[in-house]
Each structure stands twice: as C-alpha cells, then as structure tokens.
GROMACS .gro file of C-alpha atoms in nm:
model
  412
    1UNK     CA    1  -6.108   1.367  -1.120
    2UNK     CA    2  -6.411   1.268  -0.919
    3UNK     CA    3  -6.669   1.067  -0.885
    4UNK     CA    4  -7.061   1.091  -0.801
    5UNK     CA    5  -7.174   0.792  -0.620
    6UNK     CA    6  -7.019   0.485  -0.726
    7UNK     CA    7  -6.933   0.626  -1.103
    8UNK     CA    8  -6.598   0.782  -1.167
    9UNK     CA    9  -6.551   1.050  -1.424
   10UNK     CA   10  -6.258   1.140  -1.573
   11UNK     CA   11  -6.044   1.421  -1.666
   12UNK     CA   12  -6.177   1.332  -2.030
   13UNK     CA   13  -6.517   1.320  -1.915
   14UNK     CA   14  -6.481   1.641  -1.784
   15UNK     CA   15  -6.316   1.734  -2.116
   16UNK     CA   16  -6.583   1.601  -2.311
   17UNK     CA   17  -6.860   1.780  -2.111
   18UNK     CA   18  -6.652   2.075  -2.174
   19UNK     CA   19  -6.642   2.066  -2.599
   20UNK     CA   20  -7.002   1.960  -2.564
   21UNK     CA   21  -7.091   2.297  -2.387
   22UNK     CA   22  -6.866   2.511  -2.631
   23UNK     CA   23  -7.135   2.411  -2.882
   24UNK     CA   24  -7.374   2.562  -2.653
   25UNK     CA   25  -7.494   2.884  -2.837
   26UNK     CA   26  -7.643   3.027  -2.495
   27UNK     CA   27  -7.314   2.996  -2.326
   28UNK     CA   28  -7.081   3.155  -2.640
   29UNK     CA   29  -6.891   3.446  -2.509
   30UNK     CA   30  -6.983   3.314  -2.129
   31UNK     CA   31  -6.702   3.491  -1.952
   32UNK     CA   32  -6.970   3.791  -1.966
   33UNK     CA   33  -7.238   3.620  -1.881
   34UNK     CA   34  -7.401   3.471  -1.570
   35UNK     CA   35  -7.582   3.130  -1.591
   36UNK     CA   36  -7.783   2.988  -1.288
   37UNK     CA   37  -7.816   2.589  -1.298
   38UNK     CA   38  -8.056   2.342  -1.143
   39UNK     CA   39  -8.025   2.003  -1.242
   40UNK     CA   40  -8.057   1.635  -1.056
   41UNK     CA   41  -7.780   1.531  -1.306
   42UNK     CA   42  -7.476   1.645  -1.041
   43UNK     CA   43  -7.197   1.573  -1.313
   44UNK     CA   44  -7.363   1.811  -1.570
   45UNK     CA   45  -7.420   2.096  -1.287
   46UNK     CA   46  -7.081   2.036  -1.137
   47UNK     CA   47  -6.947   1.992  -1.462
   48UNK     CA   48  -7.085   2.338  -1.558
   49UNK     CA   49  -6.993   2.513  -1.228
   50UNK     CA   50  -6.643   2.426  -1.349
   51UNK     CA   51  -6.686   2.541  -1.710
   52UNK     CA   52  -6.771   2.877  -1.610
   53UNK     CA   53  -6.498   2.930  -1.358
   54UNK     CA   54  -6.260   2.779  -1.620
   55UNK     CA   55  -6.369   3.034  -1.909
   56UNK     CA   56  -6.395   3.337  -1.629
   57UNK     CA   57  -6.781   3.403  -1.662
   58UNK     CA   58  -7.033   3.371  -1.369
   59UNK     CA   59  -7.230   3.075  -1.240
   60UNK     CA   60  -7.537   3.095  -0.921
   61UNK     CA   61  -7.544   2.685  -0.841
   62UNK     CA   62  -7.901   2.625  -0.740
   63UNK     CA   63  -8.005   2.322  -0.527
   64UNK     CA   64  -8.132   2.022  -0.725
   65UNK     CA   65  -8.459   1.987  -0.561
   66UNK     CA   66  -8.578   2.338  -0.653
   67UNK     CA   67  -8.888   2.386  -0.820
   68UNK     CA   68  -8.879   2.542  -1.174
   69UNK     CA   69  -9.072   2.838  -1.058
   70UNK     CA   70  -8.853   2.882  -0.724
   71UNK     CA   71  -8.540   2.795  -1.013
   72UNK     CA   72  -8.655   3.107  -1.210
   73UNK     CA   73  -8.710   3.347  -0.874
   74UNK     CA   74  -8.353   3.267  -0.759
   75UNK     CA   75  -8.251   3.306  -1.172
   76UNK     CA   76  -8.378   3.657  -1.153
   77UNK     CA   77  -8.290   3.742  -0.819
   78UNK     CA   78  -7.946   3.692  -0.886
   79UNK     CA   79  -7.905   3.891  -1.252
   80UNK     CA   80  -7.879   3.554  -1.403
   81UNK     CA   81  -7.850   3.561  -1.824
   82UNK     CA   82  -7.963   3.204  -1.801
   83UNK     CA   83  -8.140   2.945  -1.638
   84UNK     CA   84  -7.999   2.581  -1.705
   85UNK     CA   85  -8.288   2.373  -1.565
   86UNK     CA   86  -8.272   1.999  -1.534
   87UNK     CA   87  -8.190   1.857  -1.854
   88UNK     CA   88  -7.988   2.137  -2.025
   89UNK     CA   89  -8.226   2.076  -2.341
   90UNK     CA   90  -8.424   2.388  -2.330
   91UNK     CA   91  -8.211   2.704  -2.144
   92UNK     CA   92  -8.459   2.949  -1.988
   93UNK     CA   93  -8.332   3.299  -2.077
   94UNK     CA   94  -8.385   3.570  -1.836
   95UNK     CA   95  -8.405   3.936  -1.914
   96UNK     CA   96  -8.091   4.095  -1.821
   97UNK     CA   97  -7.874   4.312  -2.101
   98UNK     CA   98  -7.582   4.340  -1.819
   99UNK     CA   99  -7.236   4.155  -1.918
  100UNK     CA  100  -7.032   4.028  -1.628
  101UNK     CA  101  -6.719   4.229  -1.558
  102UNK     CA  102  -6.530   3.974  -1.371
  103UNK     CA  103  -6.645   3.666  -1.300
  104UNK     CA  104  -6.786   3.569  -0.958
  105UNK     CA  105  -6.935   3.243  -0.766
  106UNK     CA  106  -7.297   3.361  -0.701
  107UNK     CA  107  -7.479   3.190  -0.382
  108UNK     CA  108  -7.788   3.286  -0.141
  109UNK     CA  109  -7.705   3.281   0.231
  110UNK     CA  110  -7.881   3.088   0.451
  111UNK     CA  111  -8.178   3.316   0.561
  112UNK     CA  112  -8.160   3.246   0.906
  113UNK     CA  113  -8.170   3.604   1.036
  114UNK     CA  114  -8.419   3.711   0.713
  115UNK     CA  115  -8.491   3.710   0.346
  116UNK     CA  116  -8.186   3.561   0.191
  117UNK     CA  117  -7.932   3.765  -0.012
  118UNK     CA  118  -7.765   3.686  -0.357
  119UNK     CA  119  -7.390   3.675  -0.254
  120UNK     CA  120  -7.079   3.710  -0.510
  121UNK     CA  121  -6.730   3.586  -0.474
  122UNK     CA  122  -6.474   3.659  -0.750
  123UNK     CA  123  -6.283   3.324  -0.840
  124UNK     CA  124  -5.971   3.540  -0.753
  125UNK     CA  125  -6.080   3.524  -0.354
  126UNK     CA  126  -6.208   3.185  -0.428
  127UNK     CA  127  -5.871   3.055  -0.491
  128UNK     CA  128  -5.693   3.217  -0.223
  129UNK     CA  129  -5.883   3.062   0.018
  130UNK     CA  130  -5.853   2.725  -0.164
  131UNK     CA  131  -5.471   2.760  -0.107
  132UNK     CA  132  -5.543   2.894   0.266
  133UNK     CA  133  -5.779   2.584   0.318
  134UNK     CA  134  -5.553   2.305   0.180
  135UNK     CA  135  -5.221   2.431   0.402
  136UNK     CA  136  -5.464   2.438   0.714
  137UNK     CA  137  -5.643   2.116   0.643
  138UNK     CA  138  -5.481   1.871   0.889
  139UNK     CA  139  -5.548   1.528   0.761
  140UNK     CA  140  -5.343   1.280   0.581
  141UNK     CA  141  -5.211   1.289   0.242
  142UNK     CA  142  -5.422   1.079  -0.006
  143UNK     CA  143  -5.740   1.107   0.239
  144UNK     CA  144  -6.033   1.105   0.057
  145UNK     CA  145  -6.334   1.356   0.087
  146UNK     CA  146  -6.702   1.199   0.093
  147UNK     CA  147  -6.871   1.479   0.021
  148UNK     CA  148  -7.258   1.412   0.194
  149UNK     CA  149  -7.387   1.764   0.183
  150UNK     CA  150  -7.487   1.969  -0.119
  151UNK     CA  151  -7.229   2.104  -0.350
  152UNK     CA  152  -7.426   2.407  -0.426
  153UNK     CA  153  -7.302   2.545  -0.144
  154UNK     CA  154  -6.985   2.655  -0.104
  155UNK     CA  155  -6.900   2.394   0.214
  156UNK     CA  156  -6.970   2.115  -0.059
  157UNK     CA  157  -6.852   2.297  -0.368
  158UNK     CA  158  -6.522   2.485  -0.212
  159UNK     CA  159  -6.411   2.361   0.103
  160UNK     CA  160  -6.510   1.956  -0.042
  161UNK     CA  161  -6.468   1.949  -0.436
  162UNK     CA  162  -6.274   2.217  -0.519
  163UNK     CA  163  -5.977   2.157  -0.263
  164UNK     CA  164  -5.971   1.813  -0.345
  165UNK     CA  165  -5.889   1.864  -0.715
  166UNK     CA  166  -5.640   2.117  -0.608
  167UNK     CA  167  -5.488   1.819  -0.372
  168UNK     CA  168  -5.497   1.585  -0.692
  169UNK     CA  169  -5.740   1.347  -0.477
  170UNK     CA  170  -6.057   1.268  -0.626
  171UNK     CA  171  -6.342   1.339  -0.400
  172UNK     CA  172  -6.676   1.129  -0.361
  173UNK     CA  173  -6.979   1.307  -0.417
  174UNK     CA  174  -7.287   1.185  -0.255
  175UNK     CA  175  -7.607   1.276  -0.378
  176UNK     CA  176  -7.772   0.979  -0.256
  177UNK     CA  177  -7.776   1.027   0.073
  178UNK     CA  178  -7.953   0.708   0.196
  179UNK     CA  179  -7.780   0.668   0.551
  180UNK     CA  180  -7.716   0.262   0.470
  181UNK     CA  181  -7.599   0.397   0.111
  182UNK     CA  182  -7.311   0.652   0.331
  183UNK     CA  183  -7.188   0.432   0.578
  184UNK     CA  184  -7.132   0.157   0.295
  185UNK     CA  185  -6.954   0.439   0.125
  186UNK     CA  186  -6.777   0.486   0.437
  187UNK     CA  187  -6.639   0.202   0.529
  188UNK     CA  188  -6.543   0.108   0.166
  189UNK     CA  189  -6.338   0.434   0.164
  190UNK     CA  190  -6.117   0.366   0.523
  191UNK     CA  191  -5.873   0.663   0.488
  192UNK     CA  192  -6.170   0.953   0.480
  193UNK     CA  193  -6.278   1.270   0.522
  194UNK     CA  194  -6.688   1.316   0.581
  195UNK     CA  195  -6.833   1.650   0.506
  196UNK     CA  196  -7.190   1.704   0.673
  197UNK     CA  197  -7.409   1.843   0.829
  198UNK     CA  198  -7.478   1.827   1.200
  199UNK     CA  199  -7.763   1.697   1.162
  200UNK     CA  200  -7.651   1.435   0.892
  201UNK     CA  201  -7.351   1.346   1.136
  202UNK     CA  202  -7.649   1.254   1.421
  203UNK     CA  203  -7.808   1.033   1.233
  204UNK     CA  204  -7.524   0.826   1.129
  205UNK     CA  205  -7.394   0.738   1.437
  206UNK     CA  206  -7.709   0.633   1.550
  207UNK     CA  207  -7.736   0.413   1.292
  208UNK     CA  208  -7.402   0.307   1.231
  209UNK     CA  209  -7.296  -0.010   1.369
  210UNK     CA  210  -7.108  -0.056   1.678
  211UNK     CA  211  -6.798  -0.178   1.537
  212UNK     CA  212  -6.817   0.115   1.289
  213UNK     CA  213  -6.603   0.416   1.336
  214UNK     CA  214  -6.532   0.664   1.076
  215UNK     CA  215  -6.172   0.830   1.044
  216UNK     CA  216  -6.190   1.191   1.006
  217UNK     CA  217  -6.552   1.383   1.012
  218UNK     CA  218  -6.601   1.797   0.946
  219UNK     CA  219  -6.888   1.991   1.046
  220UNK     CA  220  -6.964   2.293   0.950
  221UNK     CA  221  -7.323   2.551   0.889
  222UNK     CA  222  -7.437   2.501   1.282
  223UNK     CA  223  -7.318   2.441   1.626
  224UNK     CA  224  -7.331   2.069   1.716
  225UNK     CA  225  -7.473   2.002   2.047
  226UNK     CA  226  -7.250   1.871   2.360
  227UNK     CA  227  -7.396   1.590   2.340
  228UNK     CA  228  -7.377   1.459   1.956
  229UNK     CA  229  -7.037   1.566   1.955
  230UNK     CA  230  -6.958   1.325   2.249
  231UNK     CA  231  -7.113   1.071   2.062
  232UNK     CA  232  -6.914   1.161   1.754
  233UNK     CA  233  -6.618   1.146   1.889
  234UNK     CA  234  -6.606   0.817   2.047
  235UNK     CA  235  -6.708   0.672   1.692
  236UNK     CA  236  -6.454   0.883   1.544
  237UNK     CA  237  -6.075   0.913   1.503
  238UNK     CA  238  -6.088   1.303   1.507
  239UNK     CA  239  -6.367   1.536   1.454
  240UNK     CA  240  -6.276   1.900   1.269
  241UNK     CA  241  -6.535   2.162   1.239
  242UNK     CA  242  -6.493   2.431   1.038
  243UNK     CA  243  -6.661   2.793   1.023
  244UNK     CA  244  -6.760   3.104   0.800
  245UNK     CA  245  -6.979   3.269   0.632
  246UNK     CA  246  -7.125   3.297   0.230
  247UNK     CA  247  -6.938   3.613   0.167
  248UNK     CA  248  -6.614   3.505   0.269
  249UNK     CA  249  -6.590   3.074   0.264
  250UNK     CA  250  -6.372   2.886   0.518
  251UNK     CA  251  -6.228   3.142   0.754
  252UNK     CA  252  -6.131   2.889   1.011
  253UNK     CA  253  -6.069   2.524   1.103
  254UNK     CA  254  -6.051   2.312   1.434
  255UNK     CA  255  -5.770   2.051   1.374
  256UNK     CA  256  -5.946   1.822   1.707
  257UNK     CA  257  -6.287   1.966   1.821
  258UNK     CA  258  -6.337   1.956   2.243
  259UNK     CA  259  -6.646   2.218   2.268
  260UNK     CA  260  -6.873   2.227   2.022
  261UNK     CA  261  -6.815   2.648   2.070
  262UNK     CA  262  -6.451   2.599   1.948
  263UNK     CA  263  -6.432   2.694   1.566
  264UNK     CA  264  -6.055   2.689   1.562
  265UNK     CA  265  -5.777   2.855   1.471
  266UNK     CA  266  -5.794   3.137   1.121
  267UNK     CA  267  -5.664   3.066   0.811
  268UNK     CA  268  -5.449   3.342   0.645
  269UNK     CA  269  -5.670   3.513   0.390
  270UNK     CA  270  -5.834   3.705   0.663
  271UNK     CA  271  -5.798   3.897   1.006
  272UNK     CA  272  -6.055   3.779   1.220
  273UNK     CA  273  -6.139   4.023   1.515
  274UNK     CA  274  -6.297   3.894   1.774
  275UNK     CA  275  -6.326   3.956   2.185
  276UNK     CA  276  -6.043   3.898   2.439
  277UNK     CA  277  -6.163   3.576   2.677
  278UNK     CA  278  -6.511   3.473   2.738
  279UNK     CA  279  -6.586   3.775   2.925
  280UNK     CA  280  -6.542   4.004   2.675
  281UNK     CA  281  -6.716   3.913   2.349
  282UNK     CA  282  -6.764   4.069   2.056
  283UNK     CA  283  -6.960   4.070   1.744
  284UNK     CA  284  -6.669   3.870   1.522
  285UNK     CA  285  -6.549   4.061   1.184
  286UNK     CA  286  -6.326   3.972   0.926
  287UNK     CA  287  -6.123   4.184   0.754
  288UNK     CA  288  -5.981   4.115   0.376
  289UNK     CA  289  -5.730   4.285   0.156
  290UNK     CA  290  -5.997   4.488   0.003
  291UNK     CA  291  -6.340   4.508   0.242
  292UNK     CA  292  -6.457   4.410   0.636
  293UNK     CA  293  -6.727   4.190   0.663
  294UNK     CA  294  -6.948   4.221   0.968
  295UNK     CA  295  -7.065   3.797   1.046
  296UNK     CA  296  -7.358   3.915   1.293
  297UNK     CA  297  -7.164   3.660   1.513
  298UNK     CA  298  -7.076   3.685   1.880
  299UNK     CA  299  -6.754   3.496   1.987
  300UNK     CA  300  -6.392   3.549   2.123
  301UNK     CA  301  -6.042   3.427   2.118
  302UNK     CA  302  -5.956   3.138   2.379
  303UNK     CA  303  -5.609   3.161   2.593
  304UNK     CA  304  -5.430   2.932   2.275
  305UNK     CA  305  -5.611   3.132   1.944
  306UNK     CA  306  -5.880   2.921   1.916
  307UNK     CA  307  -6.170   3.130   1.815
  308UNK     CA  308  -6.471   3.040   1.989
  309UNK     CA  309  -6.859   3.132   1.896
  310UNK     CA  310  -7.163   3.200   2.114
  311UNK     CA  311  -7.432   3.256   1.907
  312UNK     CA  312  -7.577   3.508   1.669
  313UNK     CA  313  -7.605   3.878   1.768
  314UNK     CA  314  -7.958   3.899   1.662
  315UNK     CA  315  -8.026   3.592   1.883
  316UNK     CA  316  -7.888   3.684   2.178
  317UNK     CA  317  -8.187   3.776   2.426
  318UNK     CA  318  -8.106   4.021   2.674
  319UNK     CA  319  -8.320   3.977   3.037
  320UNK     CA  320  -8.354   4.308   3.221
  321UNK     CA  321  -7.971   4.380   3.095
  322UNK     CA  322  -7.838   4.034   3.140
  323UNK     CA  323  -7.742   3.847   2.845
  324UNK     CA  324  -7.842   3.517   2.770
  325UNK     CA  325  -7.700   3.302   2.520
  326UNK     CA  326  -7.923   3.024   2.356
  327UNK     CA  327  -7.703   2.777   2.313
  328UNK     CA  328  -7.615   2.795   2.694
  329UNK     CA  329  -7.959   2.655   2.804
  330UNK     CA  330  -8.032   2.414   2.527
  331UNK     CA  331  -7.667   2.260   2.630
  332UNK     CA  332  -7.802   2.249   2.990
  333UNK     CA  333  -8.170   2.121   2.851
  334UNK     CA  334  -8.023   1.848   2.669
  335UNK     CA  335  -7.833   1.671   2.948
  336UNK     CA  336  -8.217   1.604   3.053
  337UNK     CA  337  -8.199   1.246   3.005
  338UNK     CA  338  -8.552   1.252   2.799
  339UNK     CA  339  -8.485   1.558   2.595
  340UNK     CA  340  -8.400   1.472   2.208
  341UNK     CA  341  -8.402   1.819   2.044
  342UNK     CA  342  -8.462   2.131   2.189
  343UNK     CA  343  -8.441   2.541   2.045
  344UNK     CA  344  -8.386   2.858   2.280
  345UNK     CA  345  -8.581   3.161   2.180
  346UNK     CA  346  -8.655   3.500   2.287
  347UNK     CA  347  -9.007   3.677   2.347
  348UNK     CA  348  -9.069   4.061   2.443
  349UNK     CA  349  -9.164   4.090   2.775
  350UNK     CA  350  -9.326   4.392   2.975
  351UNK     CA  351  -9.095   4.385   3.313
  352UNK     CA  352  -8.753   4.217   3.135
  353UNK     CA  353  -8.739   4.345   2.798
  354UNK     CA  354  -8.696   3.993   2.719
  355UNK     CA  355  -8.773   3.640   2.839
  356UNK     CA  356  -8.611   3.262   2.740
  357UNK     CA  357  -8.852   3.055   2.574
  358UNK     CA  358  -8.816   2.654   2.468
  359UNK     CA  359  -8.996   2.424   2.236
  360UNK     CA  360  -8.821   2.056   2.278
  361UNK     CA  361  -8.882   1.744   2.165
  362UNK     CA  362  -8.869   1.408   2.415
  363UNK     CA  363  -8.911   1.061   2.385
  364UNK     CA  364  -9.149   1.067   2.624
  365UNK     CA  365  -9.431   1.391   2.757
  366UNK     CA  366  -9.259   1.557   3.003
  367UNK     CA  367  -9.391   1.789   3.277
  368UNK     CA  368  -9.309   2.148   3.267
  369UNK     CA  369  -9.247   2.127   3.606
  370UNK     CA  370  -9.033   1.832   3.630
  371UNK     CA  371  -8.803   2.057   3.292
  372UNK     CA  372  -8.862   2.409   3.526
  373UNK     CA  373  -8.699   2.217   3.815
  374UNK     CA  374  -8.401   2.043   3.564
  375UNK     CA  375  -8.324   2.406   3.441
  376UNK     CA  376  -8.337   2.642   3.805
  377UNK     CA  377  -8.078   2.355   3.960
  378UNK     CA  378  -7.865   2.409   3.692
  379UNK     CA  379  -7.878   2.803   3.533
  380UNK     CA  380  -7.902   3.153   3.687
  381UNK     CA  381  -8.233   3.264   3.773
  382UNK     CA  382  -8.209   3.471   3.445
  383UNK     CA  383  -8.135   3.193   3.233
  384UNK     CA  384  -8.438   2.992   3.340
  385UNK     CA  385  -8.720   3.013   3.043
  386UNK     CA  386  -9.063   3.131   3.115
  387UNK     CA  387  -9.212   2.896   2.834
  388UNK     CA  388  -9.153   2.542   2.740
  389UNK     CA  389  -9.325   2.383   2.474
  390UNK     CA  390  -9.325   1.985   2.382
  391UNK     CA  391  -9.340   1.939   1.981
  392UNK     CA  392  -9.328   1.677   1.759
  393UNK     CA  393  -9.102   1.796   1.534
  394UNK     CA  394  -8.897   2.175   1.540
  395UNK     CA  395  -8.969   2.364   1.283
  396UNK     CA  396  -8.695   2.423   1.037
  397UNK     CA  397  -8.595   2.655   0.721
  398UNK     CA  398  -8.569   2.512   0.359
  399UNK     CA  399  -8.218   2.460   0.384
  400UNK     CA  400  -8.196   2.279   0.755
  401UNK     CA  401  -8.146   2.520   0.937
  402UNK     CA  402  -8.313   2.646   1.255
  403UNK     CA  403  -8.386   3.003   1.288
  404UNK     CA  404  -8.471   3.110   1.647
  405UNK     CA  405  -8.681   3.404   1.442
  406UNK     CA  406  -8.900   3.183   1.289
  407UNK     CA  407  -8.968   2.992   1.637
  408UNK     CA  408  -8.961   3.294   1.830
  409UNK     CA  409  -9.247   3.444   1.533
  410UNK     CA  410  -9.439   3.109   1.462
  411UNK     CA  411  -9.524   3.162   1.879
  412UNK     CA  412  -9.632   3.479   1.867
   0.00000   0.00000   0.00000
C-alpha cells in the first residue's frame, strides 16, 4: 500500500485500521456525516481520509501542526460533525444537525488573495481527475512517489497518494522532512518521483551533494524562480511542474519544464481557456461538465499548447495604464549576483495609479542605487520600482506561501 517514512503498511493494516474505525460510534452511519481530522499520527489521518471516501461520507484533512483551537475554527468553518484531534481517543463533536448528501473532499485554499475559503470536491470529480492525472503523468512505470509536502492538501493527498494506489505503486510519505532525512530517502529510492514545494526543492539542491542528482522532481503551489529551476535541472533528470487550483485539482502538467511560466499542457477533465500568445492574456478559466471556475490567474497558450502563467490578476499592478507583471522584475532582480530572495509588490500612487515596490533579501547590504541602476539597464522605465527594501527574512503566510497583499499591506 504505502508507507510513512521508513515503515510500510499494508493492505491489512489498512484493513485493520478500517474494522477498528467501524467500532467507532461517532463515525456509524458516516456516509452522512462530515469529520475533520488533525493528527501527527499520518497513518491514522491518512488512514481515515481513506475510510471516509471508501464508505461515501465527507472528510476536511487538517494540517498536523494545527493548534486545537485553530483545529476547532477550521472544524466549524467547514460544517464539520466531528473533530478527530490527535489521538482519536476523545472526538470533539461540533454542532451541526446537517447530514451529507454526497460525499465530498473538504479543503481551505491557500489565502493568498484573502481569508481562506472551505472548498468541496465530490469523490466523483476526484476520481476523474485521478484517471486524467495517471494517463498524463509521463514517468516510468514502477517509479516511485516521495511524497515531501503535506498530504492534507490535495497536491500531497491526490496528485501523490491517491494516484499512486491507483498505479498499484506504493508511495513514500514523508513527514519528516529533515533535508539529510529526504535526500537519504532519495537516493535509497533511485527510480523516483519528488513532490515539493519550491521552496523545499531550493533547499535540497543546495544541500545535496555534488554527485547527487535526483531522477524525476514535480513542483507545484508557486512559480519557481529562473534561477532555482536552472539549478534544478542540472541536478535533475527531468523536472515536471504541475498546476491548478483547490476547486478543481491537477488541471495541467509539464512533461520537461524550460520556463518556470510554462505549466504545460491540460489534462482532459477540463477546458482550460486561456489568451492567444503572450500578447494577449487573459484571466485563465476552466470549464467542467457541470460549472466554470474563474482561477483569478493571468496566462495564455504558447505556439505548441503549452499553457503558460503570468501571475495573479489581483497582483498585477498597472502603472499609468501599463501593466506590470511581478514576476517579470523579480526574474530580472534575481540575476543580481547578491540578491537571494526577492517579492514584487504594488503601492497606490497619486500620478501612476500604481507604482513597483521590492523587499529582497542579499547576502550582503546592498545600495539602492547600485539595485536602481541593475533594474533601469535591464526593464522599461515602467517596470523600474520606486521602493526597495533589504529584509532579513520575507514575510510569508501560514502555509508558505507569499502573498504580495500582505507585503504590499505590512508597508503601508
């Protein structure tokens, strides 16, 4: 089945786990009920997730290092019957009278643009784009998935544990995520698939050593910068990225990332409508048997299908009717040889509407002069930001994530 670290369990682990909970008087009759779980014990909580999408009832995966209080917010939030917290001893029950009419995959998205939002996916879509996913997924047969991101999100859960057990391969599930701990993982597992973060990915091939190169890596959540991915990929056989959104999973996979913009090519459950060249973006939207989702994404199709992403709508910062894209200058930042990290942002401004604003971390203090120069050689007079501010660290949201909001607000 799978295992969690260096132990293996079973399909009569899994099994067992499974009578075990059908003694469970809370979760009787659970295919019309909804049970939220938050637990450090990642075979229980998967082991759960699976229960409920066996028996048809409804199940809000919460991640492990919650608080109890924060648990119970996201519990209630989401309509939850239940709250399974840590050890599954003492089941919080929530007040909710409501029974589940199908059952659904409940997650929060990501909060970068705002207060995140309880999202549900029947297991009906779910396993469409399971089936979608595997027939896209271009690795090997019998490559193994090392899962190093969360599984209560749907990139760890779906796209990492779920199509694996549909493949009949057993994925690795890391929640020890110890860099040294990984790359020993790694290279005892040759014929692999890493799922991580951008972030995650960084860090590893700094630390990795030089004779080290890992087989197949996907990336997924935010855009890598030019410059990590060029490290990646000479320490790689073949990066894959893969993008979409909580309401709708995996809509699309790059078989052999070049541009860190490049998200690759659709898979079949949905239309994806995006703009015609570079030129001509537009905000990207998917469209499903039943319902359209708007992503709040700008992008476009390249010359061979490859869909290609720019940024966030609500990002974008627009300079006396010129638009600027974020991710354009911090690509152009970060080729500074002393630049480490660095965020785009937008402020109101009297004259422009808008302005470009920076914070960036160096290894070194760096004149705002000496960065002004770097930036007017190399980007249109519009492009060029008005502010640049050296940190220590950027400030991020709960999850990883950076949210040019938050920057753009924490500045005033």
């Amino acid at each position: 089945m799978f295992f969690i670290n260096d132990q293996y369990y079973s399909k009569n682990d899994l099994i067992k786990q499974f009578e075990h909970f059908d003694q469970m008087n809370v979760l009787h009759d659970c295919s019309k009920k909804r049970i939220a779980v938050c637990t450090k014990n990642a075979f229980e909580g998967l082991a759960l997730c699976l229960y409920m999408k066996e028996k048809g009832g409804s199940v809000v995966p919460i991640h492990a290092s919650t608080p109890r209080d924060a648990a119970i917010r996201i519990a209630h939030k989401s309509s939850s019957h239940i709250l399974m917290y840590d050890t599954f001893q003492a089941p919080i029950l929530m007040i909710n009278d409501r029974e589940e009419k199908q059952g659904v995959l409940v997650q929060m998205s990501s909060g970068t643009t705002g207060e995140p939002k309880c999202l549900e996916r029947p297991w009906e879509d779910i396993e469409e784009e399971i089936k979608n996913y595997n027939e896209s997924l271009p690795v090997d047969i019998g490559t193994v998935p090392i899962i190093a991101c969360p599984i209560s999100h749907s990139y760890g859960f779906i796209s990492g544990v779920l199509t694996a057990l549909e493949r009949d391969i057993a994925p690795i599930i890391l929640s020890n995520l110890n860099p040294k701990y990984v790359l020993k993982k790694l290279v005892e597992t040759p014929n692999h698939i890493l799922y991580a973060s951008p972030a995650f990915l960084h860090t590893l091939t700094k630390l990795s050593p030089q004779d080290f190169s890992f087989k197949y890596v996907m990336t997924s959540g935010m855009l890598m910068s030019a410059v990590c991915l060029d490290d990646l990929k000479r320490r790689s056989n073949r990066v894959l990225q893969q993008y979409g959104c909580s309401e709708a999973g995996c809509i699309a996979i790059n078989p052999d990332v070049q541009s860190p913009s490049e998200m690759g090519f659709p898979l079949g459950h949905f239309k994806v409508i995006a703009g015609k060249g570079k030129d001509h973006p537009q905000e990207v939207i998917l469209q499903g048997s039943s319902k359209s989702i708007h992503t709040n994404d700008i992008g476009y199709f390249s010359e061979v299908g490859s869909l290609c992403l720019l940024g966030r709508m609500d990002d974008m910062i627009n300079v006396a009717g010129l638009n600027v894209y974020p991710q354009e200058v911090e690509e152009i930042i970060l080729k500074e040889p002393n630049i480490e990290e660095v965020i785009a942002y937008k402020k109101p401004d009297a004259f422009a509407g808008e302005r470009v604003c920076v914070q960036f971390v160096a290894s070194s203090f760096v004149e705002e002069s000496q960065l002004r120069d770097w930036c007017v050689r190399q980007m249109a007079p519009h492009q060029v930001p008005v502010e640049f501010t050296q940190v220590e660290k950027i400030p991020t949201l709960p999850n990883g994530k950076i949210s040019r909001k938050l920057v753009g607000e924490m500045m005033g």
